[in-house]
XYZ file of C-alpha atoms in Angstrom:
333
model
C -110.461 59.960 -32.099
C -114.133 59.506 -30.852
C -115.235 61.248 -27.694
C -117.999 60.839 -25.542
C -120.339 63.439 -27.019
C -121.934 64.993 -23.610
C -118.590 65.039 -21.564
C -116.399 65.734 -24.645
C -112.971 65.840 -23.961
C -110.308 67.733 -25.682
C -107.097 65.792 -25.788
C -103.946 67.548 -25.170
C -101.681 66.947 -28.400
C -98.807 69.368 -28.423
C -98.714 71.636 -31.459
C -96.117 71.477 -34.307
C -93.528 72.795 -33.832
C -93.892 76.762 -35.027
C -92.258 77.838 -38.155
C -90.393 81.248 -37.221
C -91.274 82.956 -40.668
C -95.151 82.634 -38.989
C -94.527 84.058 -35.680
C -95.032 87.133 -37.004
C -98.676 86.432 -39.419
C -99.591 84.494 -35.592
C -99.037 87.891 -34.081
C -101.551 89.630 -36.134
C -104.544 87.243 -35.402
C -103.728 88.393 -31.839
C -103.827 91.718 -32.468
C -106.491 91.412 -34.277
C -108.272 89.571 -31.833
C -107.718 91.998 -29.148
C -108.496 94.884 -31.094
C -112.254 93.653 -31.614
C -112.501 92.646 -28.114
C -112.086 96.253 -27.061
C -114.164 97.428 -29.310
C -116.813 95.566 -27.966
C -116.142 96.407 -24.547
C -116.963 100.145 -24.918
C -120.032 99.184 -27.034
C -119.477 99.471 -30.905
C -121.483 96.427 -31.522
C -122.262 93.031 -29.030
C -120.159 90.122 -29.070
C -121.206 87.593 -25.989
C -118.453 85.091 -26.837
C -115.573 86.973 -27.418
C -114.834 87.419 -23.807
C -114.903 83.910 -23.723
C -111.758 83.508 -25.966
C -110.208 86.907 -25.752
C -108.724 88.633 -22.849
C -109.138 92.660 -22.572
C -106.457 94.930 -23.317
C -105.245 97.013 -20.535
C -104.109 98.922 -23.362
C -106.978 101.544 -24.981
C -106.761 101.597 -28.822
C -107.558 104.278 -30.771
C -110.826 105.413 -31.824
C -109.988 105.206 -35.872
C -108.738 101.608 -34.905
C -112.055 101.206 -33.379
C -113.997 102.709 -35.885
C -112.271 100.541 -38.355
C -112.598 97.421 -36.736
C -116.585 97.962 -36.399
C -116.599 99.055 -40.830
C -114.814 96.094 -41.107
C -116.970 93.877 -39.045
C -120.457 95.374 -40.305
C -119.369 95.001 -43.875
C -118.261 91.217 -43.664
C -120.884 90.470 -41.633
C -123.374 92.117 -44.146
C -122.133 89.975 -47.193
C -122.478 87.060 -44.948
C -125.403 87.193 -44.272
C -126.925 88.036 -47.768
C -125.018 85.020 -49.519
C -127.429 83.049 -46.058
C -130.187 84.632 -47.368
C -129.633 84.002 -50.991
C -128.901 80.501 -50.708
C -131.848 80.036 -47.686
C -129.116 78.575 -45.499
C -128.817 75.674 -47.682
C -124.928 75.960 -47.669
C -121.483 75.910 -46.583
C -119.345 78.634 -44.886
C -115.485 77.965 -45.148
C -113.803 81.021 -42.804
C -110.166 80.959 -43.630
C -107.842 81.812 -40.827
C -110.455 82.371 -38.762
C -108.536 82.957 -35.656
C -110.735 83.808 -32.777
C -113.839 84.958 -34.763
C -116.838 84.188 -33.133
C -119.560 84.225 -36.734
C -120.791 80.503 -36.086
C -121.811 81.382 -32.644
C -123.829 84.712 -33.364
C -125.091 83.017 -36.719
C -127.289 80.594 -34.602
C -128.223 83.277 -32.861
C -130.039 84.763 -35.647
C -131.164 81.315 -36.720
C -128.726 81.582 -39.912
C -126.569 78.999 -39.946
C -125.373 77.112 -42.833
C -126.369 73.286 -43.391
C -122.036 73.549 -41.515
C -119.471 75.874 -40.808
C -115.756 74.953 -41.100
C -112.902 77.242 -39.750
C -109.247 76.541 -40.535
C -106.407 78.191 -39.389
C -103.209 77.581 -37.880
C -102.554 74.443 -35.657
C -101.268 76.411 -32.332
C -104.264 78.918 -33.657
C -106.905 75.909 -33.463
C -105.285 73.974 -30.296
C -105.701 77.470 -28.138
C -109.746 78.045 -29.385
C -110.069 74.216 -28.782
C -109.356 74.588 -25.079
C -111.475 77.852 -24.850
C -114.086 76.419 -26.176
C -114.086 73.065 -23.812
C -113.542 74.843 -20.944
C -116.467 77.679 -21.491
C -120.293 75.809 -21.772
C -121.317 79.021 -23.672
C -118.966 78.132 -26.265
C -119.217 74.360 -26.569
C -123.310 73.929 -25.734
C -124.406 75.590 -29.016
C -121.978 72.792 -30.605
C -123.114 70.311 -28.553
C -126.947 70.981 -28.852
C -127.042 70.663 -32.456
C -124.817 67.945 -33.264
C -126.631 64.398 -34.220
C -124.398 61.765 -33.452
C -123.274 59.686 -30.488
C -119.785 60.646 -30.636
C -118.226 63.869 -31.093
C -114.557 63.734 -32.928
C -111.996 65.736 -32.138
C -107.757 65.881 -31.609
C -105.472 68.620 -30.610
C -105.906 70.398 -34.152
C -109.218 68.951 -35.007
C -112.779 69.198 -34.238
C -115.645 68.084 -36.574
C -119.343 67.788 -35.203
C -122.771 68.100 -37.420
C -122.958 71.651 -37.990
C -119.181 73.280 -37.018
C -115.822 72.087 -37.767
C -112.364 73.712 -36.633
C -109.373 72.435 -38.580
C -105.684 73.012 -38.123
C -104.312 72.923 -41.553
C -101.982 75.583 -43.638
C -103.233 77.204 -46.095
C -100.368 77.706 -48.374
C -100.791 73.425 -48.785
C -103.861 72.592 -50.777
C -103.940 69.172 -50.649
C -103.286 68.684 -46.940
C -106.207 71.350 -46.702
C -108.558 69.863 -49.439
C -107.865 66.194 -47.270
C -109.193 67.221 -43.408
C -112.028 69.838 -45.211
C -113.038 66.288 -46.870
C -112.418 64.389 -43.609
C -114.780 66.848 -41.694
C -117.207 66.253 -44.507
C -116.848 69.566 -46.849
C -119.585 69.089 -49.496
C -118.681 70.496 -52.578
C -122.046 70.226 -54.184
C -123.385 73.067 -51.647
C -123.240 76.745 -52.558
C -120.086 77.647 -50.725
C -119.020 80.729 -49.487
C -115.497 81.593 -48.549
C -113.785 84.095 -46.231
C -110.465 85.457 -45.409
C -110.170 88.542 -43.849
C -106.028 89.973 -43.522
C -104.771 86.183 -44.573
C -104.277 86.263 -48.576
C -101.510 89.521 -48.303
C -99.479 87.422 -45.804
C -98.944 84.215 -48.659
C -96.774 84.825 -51.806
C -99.206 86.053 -54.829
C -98.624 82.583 -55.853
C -99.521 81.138 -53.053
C -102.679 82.942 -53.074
C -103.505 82.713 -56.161
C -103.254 79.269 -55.679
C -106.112 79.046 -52.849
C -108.132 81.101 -54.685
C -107.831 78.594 -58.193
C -108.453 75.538 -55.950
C -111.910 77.294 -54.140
C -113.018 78.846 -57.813
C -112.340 75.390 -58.960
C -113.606 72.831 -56.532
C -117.661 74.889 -56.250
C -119.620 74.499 -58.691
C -121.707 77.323 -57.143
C -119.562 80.258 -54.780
C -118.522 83.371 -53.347
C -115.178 84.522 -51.778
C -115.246 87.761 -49.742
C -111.753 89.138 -48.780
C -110.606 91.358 -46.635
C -107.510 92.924 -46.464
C -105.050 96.304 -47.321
C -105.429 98.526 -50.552
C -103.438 101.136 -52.018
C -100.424 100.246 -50.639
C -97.937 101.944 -53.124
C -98.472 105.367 -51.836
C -96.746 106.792 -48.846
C -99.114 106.036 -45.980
C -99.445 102.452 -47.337
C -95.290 101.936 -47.111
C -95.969 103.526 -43.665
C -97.838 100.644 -42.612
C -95.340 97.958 -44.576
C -92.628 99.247 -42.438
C -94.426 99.117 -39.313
C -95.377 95.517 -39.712
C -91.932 94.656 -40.892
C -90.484 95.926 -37.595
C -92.671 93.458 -36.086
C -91.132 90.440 -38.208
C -94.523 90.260 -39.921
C -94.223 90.606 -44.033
C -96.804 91.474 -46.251
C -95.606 88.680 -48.807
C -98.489 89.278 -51.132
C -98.255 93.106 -51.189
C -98.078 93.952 -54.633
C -101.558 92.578 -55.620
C -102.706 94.923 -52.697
C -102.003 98.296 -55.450
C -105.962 99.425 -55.783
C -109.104 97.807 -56.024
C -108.578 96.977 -59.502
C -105.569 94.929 -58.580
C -107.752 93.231 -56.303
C -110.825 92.282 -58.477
C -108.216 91.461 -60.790
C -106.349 88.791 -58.877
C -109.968 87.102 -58.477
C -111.226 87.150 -62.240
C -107.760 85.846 -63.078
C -108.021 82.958 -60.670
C -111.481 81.571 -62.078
C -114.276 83.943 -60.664
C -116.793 85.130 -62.816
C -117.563 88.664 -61.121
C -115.745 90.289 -58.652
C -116.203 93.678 -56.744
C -114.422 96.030 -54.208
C -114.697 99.007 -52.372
C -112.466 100.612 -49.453
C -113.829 100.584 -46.004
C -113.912 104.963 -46.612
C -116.502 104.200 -49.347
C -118.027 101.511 -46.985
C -118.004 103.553 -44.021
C -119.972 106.293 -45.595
C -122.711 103.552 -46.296
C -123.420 102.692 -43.133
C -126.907 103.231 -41.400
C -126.480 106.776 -40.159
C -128.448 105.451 -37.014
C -125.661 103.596 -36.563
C -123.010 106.067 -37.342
C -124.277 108.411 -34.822
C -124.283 105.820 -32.153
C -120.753 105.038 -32.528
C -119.366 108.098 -33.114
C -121.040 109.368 -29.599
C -118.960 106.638 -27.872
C -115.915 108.284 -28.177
C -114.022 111.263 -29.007
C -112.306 111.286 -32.458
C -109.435 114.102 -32.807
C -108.113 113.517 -36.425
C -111.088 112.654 -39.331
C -108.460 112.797 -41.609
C -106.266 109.963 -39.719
C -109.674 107.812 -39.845
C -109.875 108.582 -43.875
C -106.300 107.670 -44.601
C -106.441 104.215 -42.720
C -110.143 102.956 -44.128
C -108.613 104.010 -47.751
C -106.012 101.418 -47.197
C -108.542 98.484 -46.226
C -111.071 97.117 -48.508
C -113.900 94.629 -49.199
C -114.121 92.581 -52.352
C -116.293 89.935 -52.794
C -116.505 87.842 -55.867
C -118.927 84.559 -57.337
C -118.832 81.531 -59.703
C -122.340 80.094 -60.486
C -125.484 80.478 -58.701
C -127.379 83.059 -61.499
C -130.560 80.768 -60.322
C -129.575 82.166 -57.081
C -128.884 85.682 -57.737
C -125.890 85.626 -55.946
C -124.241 88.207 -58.439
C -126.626 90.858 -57.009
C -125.059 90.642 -53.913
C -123.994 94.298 -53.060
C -122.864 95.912 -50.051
C-alpha cells in the first residue's frame, strides 16, 4: 500500500505465524543484537541508532564477547566500505538477515551509501524494526529525507523507499525472495554486494548453497562477505554446538563450517570466481594498534587464551564474480 510520504504510517499486519524450528535462529539475532548494544555502551566503537532499536542488557557480557563483537564489526564494516569505494557508490548492498543492524544509517553518515540498500530478514524480524523505526524520527528522517517520490510504500513486512528497502522474506525460498527484492526494485545490472553475517550455518548446506548459486548467478558483477563459525570439528567448536543446541538453536549447516578452506570452498563451488578467509584471531591481530589499545583499556580481560580460542572459531570470507575493471579482487582486509 501507498502512504502519505511525510506522515508515513506503518500499518499493523500481524506476522505469520512463527515456525517453531526458527524460534531458536530468531533467538540469536537477539542475542546478537544485544550483545553489540553493550558493547557500544561502554565505548568499543559509536553506534547512535542502536539505542533506538535495542534495549540494554542489565546483564554485563564478557570482555572476549566484547572484544569479538567489535573484530567482527570492524572487519565487516572494513570490506564494506572498500567494495563503496571500489565501485564509487554506484551500487547495491543486499544485507541478509540483517536483524537490527544499523549499516544504512551510519553509511549516510559517511556519505557512502549505495545508489539503495535492501535488508531482508525474517517477517516478525522486519515487523519489530518497522515499528522502531516509525516511532523514532532519528531512524525514519534519514529515510524520509532522501526518498524522491510522493508516496512512501510500505506493509507489515515491507518497506521500499528510493534509497532503503526492508523486506520480510525467507531465505531458504529463492523465488519468493528473488520476487519482493524485484518488487522493491533490486537492479541486477549494479555491482552488488552481499552480506550475511551468522545466517548461512543456520540453513541446510543445501539450502545455502542454494542462496549463494542464485546471488553468484543473478550479478553480473559481485561480492559476498560472510560471517560466521570456523573450525568447528575440534573440541571447543562441539563446545559451542552443544551450547546452542540446548537453546533449541541448530547449526544445520555445520559441516561446511570445518576450516577456512571448507569455507572458500563452499563459495568457488557455488559460482564465485575468488574467494578468501581468515579467522577473526588473524583479523584481530590486524587491527590499528591505536585502536587496540583503546579498547583493551576499557576493560579488564582475565583469560587471553579464552579470547584466542573463541576468535579462532569465527571468520571472515569474502568472495567476487566480475568487476576486474573494478578491481574488486584486490579487496583485502
Amino acid at each position: 500500500m501507498a502512504t502519505s510520504l511525510r506522515r508515513p504510517s506503518f500499518t499493523g499486519c500481524s506476522s505469520s505465524p512463527p515456525d517453531a524450528d526458527d524460534e531458536g535462529v530468531r533467538g540469536t539475532c537477539e542475542d546478537a543484537s544485544l550483545c553489540k548494544r553493550f558493547a557500544v555502551s561502554i565505548g568499543y566503537w559509536q553506534d547512535p541508532y542502536i539505542p533506538h532499536l535495542v534495549r540494554l542488557s542489565k546483564e554485563r557480557k564478557a570482555p572476549e564477547i566484547n572484544r569479538g563483537y567489535f573484530a567482527r564489526v570492524h572487519g565487516v564494516s572494513q570490506l564494506i566500505k572498500a567494495f563503496l569505494r571500489k565501485t564509487g557508490c554506484n551500487c547495491q548492498i543486499l544485507n541478509l538477515g540483517a536483524g537490527m543492524d544499523t549499516t544504512f544509517w551510519r553509511l549516510k553518515d559517511e556519505d557512502l551509501l549505495p545508489s539503495k540498500y535492501f535488508e531482508i530478514d525474517f517477517p516478525m524480524i522486519v515487523t519489530r524494526k518497522l515499528h522502531s523505526i516509525k516511532l523514532k524520527p532519528l531512524l525514519s528522517k534519514p529515510i524520509l529525507d532522501l526518498h524522491s517520490e510522493d508516496t512512501l510504500q510500505m506493509d507489515g513486512h515491507t518497506l521500499d523507499s528510493t534509497r532503503y528497502a526492508i523486506i520480510g522474506a525467507d531465505l531458504r525460498d529463492i523465488p519468493e525472495l528473488e520476487e519482493k527484492l524485484k518488487k522493491c526494485n533490486m537492479n541486477t545490472q549494479l555491482p552488488t554486494l552481499l552480506v550475511a553475517e551468522c545466517v548461512l550455518v543456520y540453513m541446510t548446506p543445501e539450502q545455502s548453497a542454494n542462496l549463494l548459486k542464485w546471488a553468484a548467478n543473478s550479478f553480473e558483477t559481485a561480492m559476498f562477505i560472510n560471517y560466521e563459525q570456523v573450525n568447528m570439528d575440534d573440541r571447543f567448536g562441539q563446545i559451542m554446538i552443544e551450547n546452542l543446541r540446548r537453546r533449541q538453536c541448530d547449526l544445520a549447516g555445520v559441516e561446511t563450517c570445518k576450516s577456512l578452506e571448507s569455507q572458500k570452498e563452499r563459495l568457488l563451488s557455488s559460482g564465485w570466481e575468488s574467494a578468501s578467509a581468515v579467522d577473526m584471531m588473524e583479523l584481530y591481530s590486524k587491527l590499528p594498534r591505536a585502536e587496540v589499545s583503546r579498547i583493551e583499556s576499557l576493560e579488564f580481560l582475565d583469560e587471553m587464551e579464552l579470547l584466542e580460542q573463541l576468535m579462532q572459531h569465527y571468520c571472515l570470507c569474502w568472495a567476487t564474480k566480475g568487476g576486474s575493471n573494478l578491481g574488486l579482487k584486490e579487496i583485502t582486509y
